[in-house]
Structures are given as C-alpha cells and as structure tokens.
Short mmCIF file of C-alpha atoms (C1' of nucleotides) in Angstrom, two decimals:
data_model
loop_
_atom_site.label_atom_id
_atom_site.label_comp_id
_atom_site.label_asym_id
_atom_site.label_seq_id
_atom_site.Cartn_x
_atom_site.Cartn_y
_atom_site.Cartn_z
CA MET B 21 -14.26 4.11 21.90
CA PHE B 22 -14.61 5.44 18.39
CA GLN B 23 -15.17 9.13 18.69
CA LEU B 24 -14.90 10.51 15.20
CA ASP B 25 -14.77 14.15 14.24
CA LEU B 26 -16.81 14.43 11.07
CA ARG B 27 -15.71 18.03 10.60
CA SER B 28 -12.01 17.30 10.84
CA ARG B 29 -9.74 17.83 7.86
CA LEU B 30 -8.51 14.31 8.44
CA PRO B 31 -10.74 11.99 6.40
CA ILE B 32 -12.99 9.71 8.41
CA TYR B 33 -11.31 6.58 7.11
CA MET B 34 -7.92 7.91 8.26
CA GLN B 35 -9.32 8.70 11.68
CA ILE B 36 -10.44 5.10 11.90
CA VAL B 37 -6.99 3.97 10.78
CA GLU B 38 -5.39 6.09 13.49
CA LYS B 39 -7.69 4.76 16.20
CA LEU B 40 -7.09 1.17 15.23
CA LYS B 41 -3.33 1.65 14.92
CA GLU B 42 -3.34 3.10 18.41
CA LEU B 43 -5.20 0.07 19.75
CA ILE B 44 -2.77 -2.24 17.98
CA ILE B 45 0.35 -0.37 19.05
CA ASN B 46 -0.85 -0.26 22.64
CA ASN B 47 -1.49 -3.97 22.53
CA VAL B 48 -5.20 -3.63 23.19
CA LEU B 49 -5.72 -5.49 19.94
CA LYS B 50 -3.24 -8.36 19.89
CA PRO B 51 -1.62 -10.11 16.91
CA ASP B 52 -4.06 -12.31 14.96
CA GLU B 53 -6.96 -10.99 16.99
CA GLN B 54 -10.02 -10.34 14.88
CA LEU B 55 -11.03 -6.78 14.14
CA PRO B 56 -14.73 -5.91 14.20
CA SER B 57 -16.38 -6.86 10.91
CA VAL B 58 -16.74 -4.14 8.31
CA ARG B 59 -20.51 -4.15 8.59
CA ALA B 60 -20.57 -4.32 12.38
CA LEU B 61 -18.20 -1.41 12.83
CA ALA B 62 -20.03 0.55 10.15
CA GLN B 63 -23.27 0.14 12.02
CA GLN B 64 -21.73 0.82 15.40
CA ILE B 65 -20.27 4.17 14.46
CA ALA B 66 -22.94 4.98 11.87
CA ILE B 67 -20.61 5.22 8.91
CA ASN B 68 -20.91 3.78 5.43
CA PRO B 69 -19.35 0.29 5.18
CA ASN B 70 -17.28 1.38 2.19
CA THR B 71 -15.54 3.90 4.38
CA ILE B 72 -14.69 1.24 6.94
CA GLN B 73 -13.39 -1.02 4.22
CA LYS B 74 -11.21 1.78 2.91
CA ALA B 75 -9.79 2.16 6.41
CA TYR B 76 -9.11 -1.57 6.69
CA ARG B 77 -7.46 -1.58 3.30
CA GLU B 78 -5.19 1.28 4.33
CA LEU B 79 -4.37 -0.49 7.57
CA GLU B 80 -3.48 -3.50 5.49
CA SER B 81 -1.21 -1.64 3.13
CA GLN B 82 0.54 -0.09 6.14
CA GLY B 83 1.19 -3.58 7.45
CA TYR B 84 -1.01 -3.45 10.54
CA ALA B 85 -3.76 -5.84 9.49
CA TYR B 86 -4.74 -8.49 7.01
CA SER B 87 -8.10 -9.61 5.68
CA ILE B 88 -9.44 -12.95 4.56
CA VAL B 89 -12.60 -13.02 2.48
CA GLY B 90 -15.31 -14.92 4.23
CA ARG B 91 -13.41 -14.92 7.51
CA GLY B 92 -12.80 -11.38 8.63
CA SER B 93 -10.00 -8.89 9.28
CA PHE B 94 -7.18 -9.50 11.72
CA VAL B 95 -4.23 -7.81 13.40
CA TYR B 96 -1.00 -8.49 11.55
CA ASP B 97 1.86 -9.80 13.62
CA ILE B 98 4.49 -7.23 12.78
CA GLN B 99 7.25 -9.61 13.82
CA HIS B 100 6.68 -11.31 10.48
CA GLY B 101 7.31 -8.19 8.44
CA GLU B 102 10.29 -6.14 7.48
CA THR B 103 9.96 -2.69 8.97
CA ASN B 104 13.27 -1.04 8.19
CA GLU B 105 11.93 1.45 5.68
CA LYS B 106 9.07 2.41 7.94
CA LEU B 107 11.46 2.81 10.84
CA GLU B 108 13.77 5.12 8.92
CA LYS B 109 10.86 7.32 7.88
CA ILE B 110 9.46 7.54 11.36
CA LYS B 111 12.88 8.42 12.79
CA VAL B 112 13.11 11.43 10.49
CA SER B 113 9.63 12.58 11.50
CA LEU B 114 10.42 12.05 15.16
CA GLU B 115 13.56 14.19 15.01
CA LYS B 116 11.68 17.04 13.35
CA MET B 117 8.92 16.89 15.88
CA MET B 118 11.32 16.77 18.81
CA SER B 119 13.12 19.84 17.49
CA GLU B 120 9.85 21.68 17.19
CA ALA B 121 8.79 20.72 20.69
CA LEU B 122 12.06 21.94 22.15
CA TYR B 123 11.72 25.19 20.22
CA ILE B 124 8.21 25.80 21.52
CA GLY B 125 9.48 25.41 25.05
CA LEU B 126 9.65 21.77 25.99
CA THR B 127 12.69 21.23 28.22
CA ASN B 128 15.22 18.45 27.73
CA GLU B 129 14.15 17.01 31.04
CA GLU B 130 10.49 16.87 30.04
CA LEU B 131 11.42 15.22 26.76
CA LEU B 132 13.49 12.60 28.54
CA GLN B 133 10.64 12.05 30.96
CA MET B 134 8.29 11.44 28.04
CA VAL B 135 10.66 8.87 26.60
CA GLU B 136 10.81 7.07 29.92
CA ASN B 137 7.02 7.07 30.27
CA VAL B 138 6.47 5.66 26.81
CA SER B 139 9.16 3.03 27.26
CA ALA B 140 7.80 1.99 30.64
CA LYS B 141 4.29 1.71 29.25
CA ARG B 142 5.48 -0.62 26.53
CA GLU B 143 7.32 -2.87 28.93
CA ASP B 144 4.11 -3.39 30.87
CA TYR B 145 2.52 -4.99 27.84
CA HIS B 146 5.16 -7.63 27.74
CA ASP B 147 4.07 -9.01 31.09
CA MET U 19 17.49 26.51 0.29
CA PHE U 20 13.93 26.08 -0.89
CA GLN U 21 13.94 22.75 -2.54
CA LEU U 22 10.30 21.93 -3.07
CA ASP U 23 9.11 18.51 -4.13
CA LEU U 24 6.45 19.19 -6.72
CA ARG U 25 5.72 15.46 -6.73
CA SER U 26 4.87 15.29 -3.06
CA ARG U 27 1.32 14.69 -1.89
CA LEU U 28 1.88 17.55 0.55
CA PRO U 29 0.46 20.72 -1.02
CA ILE U 30 3.11 23.17 -2.09
CA TYR U 31 2.01 25.85 0.32
CA MET U 32 2.39 23.40 3.20
CA GLN U 33 5.85 22.47 2.04
CA ILE U 34 6.78 26.14 2.17
CA VAL U 35 5.31 26.37 5.66
CA GLU U 36 7.36 23.37 6.74
CA LYS U 37 10.57 24.79 5.31
CA LEU U 38 10.05 28.16 6.98
CA LYS U 39 9.16 26.54 10.29
CA GLU U 40 12.35 24.51 10.04
CA LEU U 41 14.39 27.66 9.47
CA ILE U 42 12.69 29.36 12.41
CA ILE U 43 13.01 26.36 14.71
CA ASN U 44 16.67 25.96 13.85
CA ASN U 45 17.25 29.62 14.58
CA VAL U 46 18.31 30.47 11.03
CA LEU U 47 15.46 32.96 10.92
CA LYS U 48 15.52 34.80 14.25
CA PRO U 49 12.65 36.44 16.16
CA ASP U 50 11.37 39.65 14.57
CA GLU U 51 13.54 39.08 11.54
CA GLN U 52 11.73 39.89 8.31
CA LEU U 53 10.64 37.06 6.07
CA PRO U 54 11.28 37.43 2.34
CA SER U 55 8.49 39.36 0.61
CA VAL U 56 5.77 37.34 -1.06
CA ARG U 57 6.78 38.54 -4.51
CA ALA U 58 10.49 38.02 -3.97
CA LEU U 59 10.06 34.48 -2.67
CA ALA U 60 7.54 33.69 -5.39
CA GLN U 61 10.01 34.73 -8.04
CA GLN U 62 12.93 33.01 -6.36
CA ILE U 63 11.30 29.60 -6.23
CA ALA U 64 9.14 30.08 -9.31
CA ILE U 65 5.81 29.61 -7.59
CA ASN U 66 2.56 31.50 -7.86
CA PRO U 67 2.50 34.40 -5.33
CA ASN U 68 -0.95 33.28 -4.19
CA THR U 69 0.60 30.05 -2.98
CA ILE U 70 3.25 31.95 -1.00
CA GLN U 71 0.60 34.15 0.53
CA LYS U 72 -1.35 31.11 1.56
CA ALA U 73 1.79 29.71 3.19
CA TYR U 74 2.39 32.93 5.13
CA ARG U 75 -1.20 32.99 6.34
CA GLU U 76 -0.84 29.42 7.54
CA LEU U 77 2.43 30.27 9.28
CA GLU U 78 0.67 33.13 11.01
CA SER U 79 -2.23 30.99 12.17
CA GLN U 80 0.26 28.50 13.57
CA GLY U 81 1.90 31.28 15.55
CA TYR U 82 5.26 31.32 13.82
CA ALA U 83 4.94 34.69 12.07
CA TYR U 84 3.07 37.96 12.12
CA SER U 85 2.50 40.48 9.38
CA ILE U 86 2.22 44.23 9.32
CA VAL U 87 0.27 45.67 6.43
CA GLY U 88 2.51 47.61 4.14
CA ARG U 89 5.67 46.38 5.86
CA GLY U 90 5.83 42.62 5.43
CA SER U 91 5.92 39.43 7.46
CA PHE U 92 8.14 38.76 10.45
CA VAL U 93 9.19 35.89 12.67
CA TYR U 94 7.05 35.76 15.78
CA ASP U 95 8.98 35.57 19.03
CA ILE U 96 7.31 32.50 20.37
CA GLN U 97 8.57 33.15 23.87
CA HIS U 98 6.09 36.01 24.05
CA GLY U 99 3.08 33.90 23.25
CA GLU U 100 1.15 31.27 25.04
CA THR U 101 2.47 28.01 23.76
CA ASN U 102 0.73 25.72 26.19
CA GLU U 103 -1.92 24.52 23.78
CA LYS U 104 0.59 23.93 21.02
CA LEU U 105 2.90 22.20 23.44
CA GLU U 106 0.18 19.91 24.69
CA LYS U 107 -0.78 19.00 21.14
CA ILE U 108 2.76 18.28 20.09
CA LYS U 109 3.35 16.21 23.22
CA VAL U 110 0.39 14.03 22.34
CA SER U 111 1.69 13.60 18.79
CA LEU U 112 5.19 12.88 20.03
CA GLU U 113 4.00 10.19 22.41
CA LYS U 114 1.99 8.53 19.67
CA MET U 115 4.91 8.57 17.30
CA MET U 116 7.34 7.28 19.91
CA SER U 117 4.97 4.42 20.73
CA GLU U 118 4.68 3.53 17.07
CA ALA U 119 8.44 3.63 16.58
CA LEU U 120 8.98 1.33 19.56
CA TYR U 121 6.22 -0.96 18.29
CA ILE U 122 7.83 -1.41 14.91
CA GLY U 123 11.19 -2.14 16.41
CA LEU U 124 13.05 0.94 17.63
CA THR U 125 14.91 0.14 20.84
CA ASN U 126 14.79 2.27 23.97
CA GLU U 127 18.50 2.94 23.58
CA GLU U 128 18.10 4.20 20.04
CA LEU U 129 15.26 6.46 21.10
CA LEU U 130 17.32 7.92 23.94
CA GLN U 131 20.21 8.45 21.54
CA MET U 132 17.92 10.39 19.23
CA VAL U 133 16.80 12.62 22.08
CA GLU U 134 20.39 13.35 23.00
CA ASN U 135 21.29 14.20 19.41
CA VAL U 136 18.40 16.59 19.01
CA SER U 137 19.04 18.23 22.37
CA ALA U 138 22.73 18.68 21.63
CA LYS U 139 21.95 20.22 18.26
CA ARG U 140 19.67 22.78 19.86
CA GLU U 141 22.25 23.83 22.40
CA ASP U 142 24.61 24.66 19.58
CA TYR U 143 22.20 27.29 18.27
CA HIS U 144 22.33 29.13 21.52
CA ASP U 145 26.04 29.79 21.15
CA MET A 15 4.08 -31.19 4.14
CA PHE A 16 0.81 -29.31 3.91
CA GLN A 17 1.51 -26.12 5.73
CA LEU A 18 -1.41 -23.88 4.90
CA ASP A 19 -1.47 -20.22 5.74
CA LEU A 20 -4.95 -19.57 7.02
CA ARG A 21 -4.09 -15.88 7.08
CA SER A 22 -3.30 -15.67 3.41
CA ARG A 23 -5.55 -13.80 0.99
CA LEU A 24 -5.28 -16.82 -1.27
CA PRO A 25 -8.33 -19.04 -0.67
CA ILE A 26 -7.50 -22.23 1.13
CA TYR A 27 -8.59 -24.43 -1.76
CA MET A 28 -6.16 -22.56 -4.03
CA GLN A 29 -3.34 -23.02 -1.55
CA ILE A 30 -3.99 -26.74 -1.65
CA VAL A 31 -3.96 -26.63 -5.43
CA GLU A 32 -0.64 -24.81 -5.39
CA LYS A 33 0.90 -27.30 -2.96
CA LEU A 34 -0.25 -30.29 -4.99
CA LYS A 35 0.93 -28.72 -8.25
CA GLU A 36 4.31 -28.16 -6.62
CA LEU A 37 4.51 -31.81 -5.60
CA ILE A 38 3.54 -32.89 -9.10
CA ILE A 39 5.89 -30.50 -10.84
CA ASN A 40 8.75 -31.54 -8.61
CA ASN A 41 8.02 -35.18 -9.38
CA VAL A 42 7.23 -36.10 -5.79
CA LEU A 43 3.81 -37.21 -7.01
CA LYS A 44 4.38 -39.17 -10.20
CA PRO A 45 2.06 -39.64 -13.20
CA ASP A 46 -0.90 -41.92 -12.49
CA GLU A 47 -0.03 -42.03 -8.83
CA GLN A 48 -3.08 -41.76 -6.61
CA LEU A 49 -3.70 -38.56 -4.71
CA PRO A 50 -4.74 -38.86 -1.06
CA SER A 51 -8.49 -39.36 -0.71
CA VAL A 52 -10.59 -36.29 -0.04
CA ARG A 53 -11.54 -37.50 3.42
CA ALA A 54 -8.03 -38.55 4.40
CA LEU A 55 -6.48 -35.25 3.33
CA ALA A 56 -9.31 -33.31 4.95
CA GLN A 57 -8.67 -35.05 8.23
CA GLN A 58 -4.91 -34.78 7.96
CA ILE A 59 -4.85 -31.03 7.51
CA ALA A 60 -8.04 -30.37 9.46
CA ILE A 61 -9.94 -28.73 6.65
CA ASN A 62 -13.52 -29.12 5.48
CA PRO A 63 -13.76 -31.95 2.88
CA ASN A 64 -15.74 -29.64 0.60
CA THR A 65 -12.70 -27.41 0.39
CA ILE A 66 -10.48 -30.36 -0.57
CA GLN A 67 -12.99 -31.43 -3.19
CA LYS A 68 -12.99 -27.95 -4.65
CA ALA A 69 -9.20 -28.06 -4.81
CA TYR A 70 -9.23 -31.40 -6.64
CA ARG A 71 -11.79 -30.10 -9.13
CA GLU A 72 -9.59 -27.07 -9.79
CA LEU A 73 -6.55 -29.32 -10.21
CA GLU A 74 -8.52 -31.35 -12.70
CA SER A 75 -9.63 -28.34 -14.70
CA GLN A 76 -6.01 -27.17 -14.82
CA GLY A 77 -5.05 -30.53 -16.27
CA TYR A 78 -2.91 -31.80 -13.40
CA ALA A 79 -5.21 -34.57 -12.21
CA TYR A 80 -8.07 -36.82 -13.25
CA SER A 81 -10.59 -38.66 -11.16
CA ILE A 82 -12.37 -41.95 -11.53
CA VAL A 83 -15.65 -42.26 -9.73
CA GLY A 84 -15.43 -44.74 -6.94
CA ARG A 85 -11.66 -45.00 -7.23
CA GLY A 86 -10.20 -41.62 -6.42
CA SER A 87 -8.04 -38.92 -7.99
CA PHE A 88 -4.79 -39.46 -9.84
CA VAL A 89 -1.92 -37.44 -11.25
CA TYR A 90 -2.44 -36.71 -14.91
CA ASP A 91 0.47 -37.58 -17.16
CA ILE A 92 0.82 -34.22 -18.75
CA GLN A 93 2.96 -35.62 -21.55
CA HIS A 94 -0.21 -37.22 -22.91
CA GLY A 95 -2.16 -34.02 -23.11
CA GLU A 96 -2.04 -30.98 -25.27
CA THR A 97 -0.06 -28.45 -23.35
CA ASN A 98 0.33 -25.87 -26.06
CA GLU A 99 -2.31 -23.52 -24.75
CA LYS A 100 -1.04 -23.76 -21.20
CA LEU A 101 2.50 -23.34 -22.40
CA GLU A 102 1.63 -20.24 -24.38
CA LYS A 103 -0.15 -18.74 -21.41
CA ILE A 104 2.68 -19.43 -19.05
CA LYS A 105 5.21 -18.05 -21.49
CA VAL A 106 3.30 -14.80 -21.62
CA SER A 107 3.17 -14.64 -17.82
CA LEU A 108 6.85 -15.51 -17.56
CA GLU A 109 7.86 -12.76 -19.96
CA LYS A 110 5.80 -10.22 -18.05
CA MET A 111 7.28 -11.25 -14.77
CA MET A 112 10.83 -11.27 -16.09
CA SER A 113 10.35 -7.77 -17.48
CA GLU A 114 9.04 -6.57 -14.17
CA ALA A 115 11.93 -8.14 -12.26
CA LEU A 116 14.46 -6.49 -14.58
CA TYR A 117 12.60 -3.19 -14.26
CA ILE A 118 12.80 -3.19 -10.48
CA GLY A 119 16.47 -3.98 -10.50
CA LEU A 120 17.25 -7.63 -11.20
CA THR A 121 20.35 -7.90 -13.37
CA ASN A 122 20.60 -10.03 -16.48
CA GLU A 123 23.26 -12.11 -14.78
CA GLU A 124 21.04 -12.84 -11.78
CA LEU A 125 18.21 -13.83 -14.08
CA LEU A 126 20.43 -16.20 -16.03
CA GLN A 127 21.67 -17.66 -12.78
CA MET A 128 18.09 -18.33 -11.70
CA VAL A 129 17.38 -20.12 -14.96
CA GLU A 130 20.43 -22.32 -14.49
CA ASN A 131 19.44 -23.18 -10.93
CA VAL A 132 15.92 -24.16 -11.89
CA SER A 133 17.10 -26.17 -14.89
CA ALA A 134 19.70 -28.02 -12.81
CA LYS A 135 17.11 -28.82 -10.15
CA ARG A 136 14.81 -30.37 -12.75
CA GLU A 137 17.52 -32.57 -14.19
CA ASP A 138 18.05 -34.06 -10.75
CA TYR A 139 14.50 -35.35 -10.70
CA HIS A 140 15.09 -37.36 -13.81
CA ASP A 141 17.70 -39.45 -12.05
CA MET Q 28 -4.99 0.18 -25.89
CA PHE Q 29 -7.22 -0.65 -22.94
CA GLN Q 30 -9.04 -3.80 -23.75
CA LEU Q 31 -10.74 -4.89 -20.57
CA ASP Q 32 -12.48 -8.18 -19.97
CA LEU Q 33 -15.52 -7.34 -17.87
CA ARG Q 34 -16.25 -11.01 -17.35
CA SER Q 35 -12.78 -11.88 -16.05
CA ARG Q 36 -12.29 -13.03 -12.48
CA LEU Q 37 -9.60 -10.38 -12.23
CA PRO Q 38 -11.31 -7.19 -11.02
CA ILE Q 39 -11.47 -4.38 -13.52
CA TYR Q 40 -9.30 -2.10 -11.41
CA MET Q 41 -6.60 -4.77 -11.27
CA GLN Q 42 -6.75 -5.23 -15.03
CA ILE Q 43 -6.14 -1.51 -15.35
CA VAL Q 44 -3.27 -1.77 -12.89
CA GLU Q 45 -1.73 -4.57 -14.96
CA LYS Q 46 -2.07 -2.65 -18.20
CA LEU Q 47 -0.49 0.47 -16.76
CA LYS Q 48 2.31 -1.47 -15.08
CA GLU Q 49 3.06 -3.05 -18.42
CA LEU Q 50 3.27 0.35 -20.09
CA ILE Q 51 5.52 1.63 -17.31
CA ILE Q 52 7.77 -1.44 -17.26
CA ASN Q 53 8.12 -1.34 -21.02
CA ASN Q 54 9.06 2.29 -20.82
CA VAL Q 55 6.09 3.45 -22.89
CA LEU Q 56 5.16 5.61 -19.94
CA LYS Q 57 8.35 7.23 -18.68
CA PRO Q 58 9.25 8.39 -15.16
CA ASP Q 59 7.36 11.53 -14.11
CA GLU Q 60 5.22 11.35 -17.22
CA GLN Q 61 1.60 12.17 -16.53
CA LEU Q 62 -0.96 9.38 -16.58
CA PRO Q 63 -4.35 10.07 -18.12
CA SER Q 64 -6.60 11.88 -15.68
CA VAL Q 65 -9.01 9.77 -13.66
CA ARG Q 66 -12.02 11.27 -15.39
CA ALA Q 67 -10.53 11.15 -18.87
CA LEU Q 68 -9.57 7.49 -18.62
CA ALA Q 69 -12.92 6.67 -17.06
CA GLN Q 70 -14.72 8.21 -20.00
CA GLN Q 71 -12.40 6.69 -22.55
CA ILE Q 72 -12.90 3.11 -21.40
CA ALA Q 73 -16.45 3.69 -20.15
CA ILE Q 74 -15.76 2.78 -16.55
CA ASN Q 75 -16.77 4.48 -13.33
CA PRO Q 76 -14.17 7.05 -12.21
CA ASN Q 77 -14.06 5.48 -8.75
CA THR Q 78 -12.79 2.28 -10.30
CA ILE Q 79 -10.02 4.14 -12.09
CA GLN Q 80 -9.09 5.88 -8.89
CA LYS Q 81 -8.92 2.57 -7.09
CA ALA Q 82 -6.55 1.36 -9.79
CA TYR Q 83 -4.36 4.45 -9.46
CA ARG Q 84 -4.29 4.07 -5.70
CA GLU Q 85 -3.20 0.46 -6.03
CA LEU Q 86 -0.54 1.49 -8.53
CA GLU Q 87 0.61 4.04 -6.00
CA SER Q 88 0.83 1.59 -3.13
CA GLN Q 89 2.81 -0.75 -5.37
CA GLY Q 90 5.25 2.06 -6.00
CA TYR Q 91 4.60 2.59 -9.69
CA ALA Q 92 2.87 5.96 -9.58
CA TYR Q 93 2.16 8.98 -7.43
CA SER Q 94 -0.69 11.46 -7.42
CA ILE Q 95 -0.90 15.13 -6.60
CA VAL Q 96 -4.29 16.64 -5.91
CA GLY Q 97 -5.09 19.34 -8.40
CA ARG Q 98 -2.24 18.32 -10.68
CA GLY Q 99 -2.71 14.73 -11.77
CA SER Q 100 -1.14 11.29 -11.51
CA PHE Q 101 2.39 10.51 -12.60
CA VAL Q 102 4.79 7.63 -13.15
CA TYR Q 103 7.03 7.09 -10.14
CA ASP Q 104 10.73 6.96 -10.83
CA ILE Q 105 11.54 3.63 -9.29
CA GLN Q 106 15.19 4.59 -8.96
CA HIS Q 107 14.11 6.65 -5.96
CA GLY Q 108 12.61 3.72 -4.11
CA GLU Q 109 13.87 0.70 -2.29
CA THR Q 110 12.78 -2.40 -4.09
CA ASN Q 111 14.55 -5.21 -2.27
CA GLU Q 112 11.46 -6.75 -0.71
CA LYS Q 113 9.58 -6.62 -3.98
CA LEU Q 114 12.53 -8.17 -5.76
CA GLU Q 115 12.77 -11.08 -3.33
CA LYS Q 116 9.07 -11.81 -3.70
CA ILE Q 117 9.16 -11.70 -7.47
CA LYS Q 118 12.21 -13.99 -7.54
CA VAL Q 119 10.31 -16.65 -5.62
CA SER Q 120 7.36 -16.36 -8.00
CA LEU Q 121 9.64 -16.48 -11.00
CA GLU Q 122 11.33 -19.68 -9.87
CA LYS Q 123 7.99 -21.39 -9.31
CA MET Q 124 6.73 -20.33 -12.69
CA MET Q 125 9.92 -21.42 -14.44
CA SER Q 126 9.66 -24.85 -12.82
CA GLU Q 127 6.08 -25.16 -13.94
CA ALA Q 128 6.93 -24.13 -17.50
CA LEU Q 129 9.72 -26.70 -17.71
CA TYR Q 130 7.38 -29.35 -16.31
CA ILE Q 131 4.73 -28.60 -18.92
CA GLY Q 132 7.28 -29.02 -21.64
CA LEU Q 133 9.27 -25.86 -22.15
CA THR Q 134 12.87 -26.77 -22.97
CA ASN Q 135 15.90 -25.25 -21.30
CA GLU Q 136 16.86 -23.75 -24.64
CA GLU Q 137 13.50 -22.06 -25.09
CA LEU Q 138 13.68 -20.66 -21.59
CA LEU Q 139 17.15 -19.27 -22.18
CA GLN Q 140 15.93 -17.80 -25.44
CA MET Q 141 13.10 -16.05 -23.60
CA VAL Q 142 15.53 -14.55 -21.11
CA GLU Q 143 17.67 -13.24 -23.93
CA ASN Q 144 14.68 -11.74 -25.70
CA VAL Q 145 13.44 -9.96 -22.63
CA SER Q 146 16.92 -8.71 -21.73
CA ALA Q 147 17.53 -7.46 -25.27
CA LYS Q 148 14.19 -5.67 -25.30
CA ARG Q 149 15.06 -3.85 -22.11
CA GLU Q 150 18.44 -2.71 -23.41
CA ASP Q 151 16.74 -1.09 -26.37
CA TYR Q 152 14.86 1.23 -24.05
CA HIS Q 153 18.09 2.59 -22.67
CA ASP Q 154 19.05 4.02 -26.03
"C1'" DG S 8 -9.88 20.72 -14.00
"C1'" DT S 9 -7.22 17.75 -10.80
"C1'" DG S 10 -7.39 13.86 -7.28
"C1'" DG S 11 -9.81 12.61 -2.91
"C1'" DT S 12 -13.79 11.53 0.17
"C1'" DC S 13 -18.22 9.73 1.25
"C1'" DT S 14 -22.85 7.70 0.61
"C1'" DA S 15 -26.34 4.33 -0.87
"C1'" DG S 16 -27.22 0.36 -2.78
"C1'" DA S 17 -26.37 -3.89 -5.68
"C1'" DC S 18 -23.92 -8.14 -6.50
"C1'" DC S 19 -20.14 -11.72 -6.00
"C1'" DA S 20 -16.83 -15.29 -3.91
"C1'" DC S 21 -15.62 -17.73 0.07
"C1'" DC S 22 -16.57 -20.59 4.14
"C1'" DG T 9 -21.94 -14.55 7.77
"C1'" DT T 10 -17.30 -12.51 5.83
"C1'" DG T 11 -14.60 -9.14 2.75
"C1'" DG T 12 -14.41 -7.35 -2.10
"C1'" DT T 13 -16.07 -5.05 -6.38
"C1'" DC T 14 -18.60 -1.70 -8.93
"C1'" DT T 15 -21.85 2.08 -9.93
"C1'" DA T 16 -23.94 6.69 -9.64
"C1'" DG T 17 -23.79 10.79 -7.88
"C1'" DA T 18 -22.51 14.58 -4.51
"C1'" DC T 19 -19.07 17.51 -2.48
"C1'" DC T 20 -14.32 19.23 -1.18
"C1'" DA T 21 -9.34 21.02 -1.47
"C1'" DC T 22 -5.71 22.38 -4.41
"C1'" DT T 23 -3.69 24.87 -8.46
#
DNA sequence: GTGGTCTAGACCACC
DNA sequence: GTGGTCTAGACCACT
C-alpha cells in the first residue's frame, strides 16, 4: 500500500502526502475517517515518526486532514472548506499539462476518453 | 518573454526549462530551430551562464532539445523520438490532477470545456 | 447551546471555557448565577465530567467564576475584582489583532463599523 | 529584539512566528526584505536551527514569508495574495475580543481611541 | 552559505 | 494511547 522510493527526488514526507491524498480523493479514506496513527504508520513503513508527522502537517495545511492531540488524525471533509483558490491554481496546471500531452502526441480523442474515465470513476463513489 | 520569478521556490534553471518547453509546445520555437546561445540568453535575462547551461542540459534529458558541440542547441523534433514512456507518465499525472480537481469541486462540464479550449488552441498552431 | 467541535484543535475543555465566557460576557449568565453542575453539564453534552471540571477550574483561574465546595460554581461579578491586569493584556492583544487586520486589508471604516456594532450590541444587554 | 519565554505554553517556534509577524505588520520588515538566515537567527537566540525553520515554514504557510533554497527567506508582499478568508476569520476573533474587553471594563471611548491610535500608526508607515 | 530533509531520542499535553 | 515540541547532528540541492 505504501511503496516509497527512498531514492526519489521527491522527499519521503511528500510521497506520503501524495499517497494519502490519492486515497482521500479516490474516496478510499472517507471524510472524518481516522488516518493511521503517526507511530503506527511510522513503524509500518519503517520511517521516522517525525517524517510522518511532517507529512500529516502538510496534509493539514493543504486542507485534506486535521489532527486532534490525544485523539488522532482524520480526513477533512472538504465540503466545509473554501477551495476556490486551490481550484484556480489547479486549473492553470491542468491546462499546461494538457497542452504538453497533446504536443507529445496524445490525440484529442484520447484526452476526451481520459476525461470520461475519470468522471465515471468519480460517479461510482457517490453510490 | 523570459519573465523569471526570482522569488519562486522553483529553481531558476527549472523555470527556464518550463518557459522553453512552453515555447516549444506552443510551436513558437519550431523543430530544429536553434535555441539562443547560452551566453546570449544569460546576458539577456541577467542570469549566470552556468544556470542556463543547466537548464539546457535538463531540456535535453527531457527530450525537448539536442545540442551539437561547437554549433549550439536546437529544438528536438519530438515526432522522431519514442514518446511512449513520456506519454504514459504524463497520462498518469493528468489523471491524478483531474481527479483532484473534480474532488475539490470542478464540474465535469467545466473540465470538458477546458479540454475543448486547449484542443482548439492547438489546432490554431497548425495553421 | 453547547455545540462543541470535536474536530477542533482547541481542547474540548477550552471550548467549554470559551462558550461559558461568551454566555457570561453576553449577560446570558448573570453575576452570582449558578453554573450548571459538573455532572449535569457532562451528561447534557456527553462529555467526561473530568473535562467539565477542568473547564470550570480554568474559568475560575481566569476570574470568570468561583466555586463553593458542596454548593457548586457561580458567575463571578467581575466588577468586584481587579481587572486592570486582564484589561491591559487584552488591550495589547486587541491592538495586535487590529494591526494585523488592517495589514491584510481591513479598512479603517470597516474597523470603526465593527466597533460601533459591538458597542451597540452591549448596550442592548443593559436594558 | 527576540525575547523568548522558554517556559511559556506557546511553543518557541510560534513565539518566533509572532515576533516576526509583528515586525512585518508594523512595516519594520518590508516586502521582499530578507529575513535573517535560519542558522544566523538560531545562533543569535541560541535555539536549534530546526525550530527556526519550523517557524519560517509556519510563517510561509500563513502567507507572511517565502523561502528560496540557496538564497534565503523573504517577506511576502501580501498585496499579491488573496486574503479574504483570513480577513473573515480575524474579524470574528476581533469582535469576540472587543466584546470581552468591554465586558471587563473597557469603555467605548477607550476602544475608539485604540482604533484611532492603531489607524494613525499605520498611516505613518505609508509616508 | 542558503534552505530543506531525515534520523534518533527525549519530553509534554490531552483524553 | 494520541499528536506536538525540541534537540543534536548528518546530508543534500541550489546559487
């Protein structure tokens, strides 16, 4: 589940952030569900607890989780937050990346197909 | 043309890479066209030539340029190369980013609209 | 009345303190009026009595309540006490916060308007 | 300049954050001005560099500073950012604190005087 | 020399 | 038990 690449340029704590965001976005971890404890996850993937905590803190400042001392860390229900700024930023990044993909050889049809796949996948979660 | 953000977290050489990629992707710099010389560009944007060189090396390793000793650097005609790996990578990134955008509130319609915009823009370049 | 946010970073006992202070400040709980008993409040909001007790102790040490063994806890009539220290502290905090608000874009007019609103609200309580 | 209270409940790194925010808000540290380096400040106030870095990171996530590897940390020009959410939050806090101050015994006149003082102080900086 | 990452290990507050 | 703070010390990328 947590396959880290210790040699990657991407810091370990960011890799953990990415993995967890993916689980949250794909609704594997649901709003208000508890994340593994800092110590437990640290032991499980054999990483220093401070690194895990750094990841959780980053997740928190990105609005994907919240922590309560003595209780644990939990998935933030994004419905409660304002996401307009984030959305604008991600739209800019998306456009750049789409342009690059088309340049490299992705066809319009393939791109549209991707959009449909992703959209369909999301709708499943709402069942 | 080269407006760098010296305050960005993104290293300067990577900003230069991004700018050049954008020019290449948007067909401003065409295949086999010569890139500005390291010294010329360094002087133009008031940056250490070493930084420019680093950017050009990175551009090369990403498959967007090639250099001929004693002649200079040129835009790589990506059609000639194998882009499957790159394409697969970018597709993975694109899917992740689309999922995230939908998660934080982008609607399917807005996403489709973005795709159409980007596609339309590309077709213009081919005129 | 006691809507606690179990997801908040603020410890539960401090949330209770804040709520009670709000009720006292807004004259809902009047001087020398009895506060709900530890057990009653604990049951009402489904929280461990120890936590309530801790809140009451904090309220006491902040000068908003006093307790009589065997009788219960009561609202302290702050007019009777020395509030100079508290007042000085809160004035310092207020100035800091006002400066920050102005720095991030609040206008003088908006700030004045806020003062008028708060003042007007207080005068109502005296009716 | 940096008088820390090691026995305070407020973590050291947050005390540093508060001090620096104060300097920024009061225009002592101006936009794009360089903050002391992590190591330099750590040595100056005899605190572990990691703690300073944590403070700088927090300052960054609050939108008051930005850091560039190899260059240093700098004051963020808040004009560039969107501050509406922050402003709404601080307005709520301000109203609560004003109510409390009036309850403890601050008069309307004193409160108005404070507003004028703070406003006047800010206008001076614009000269 | 700059900020950033990571580890190992200690101690604290909260519940 | 939970997350949070702090230290000491090593190593890396960027300029």
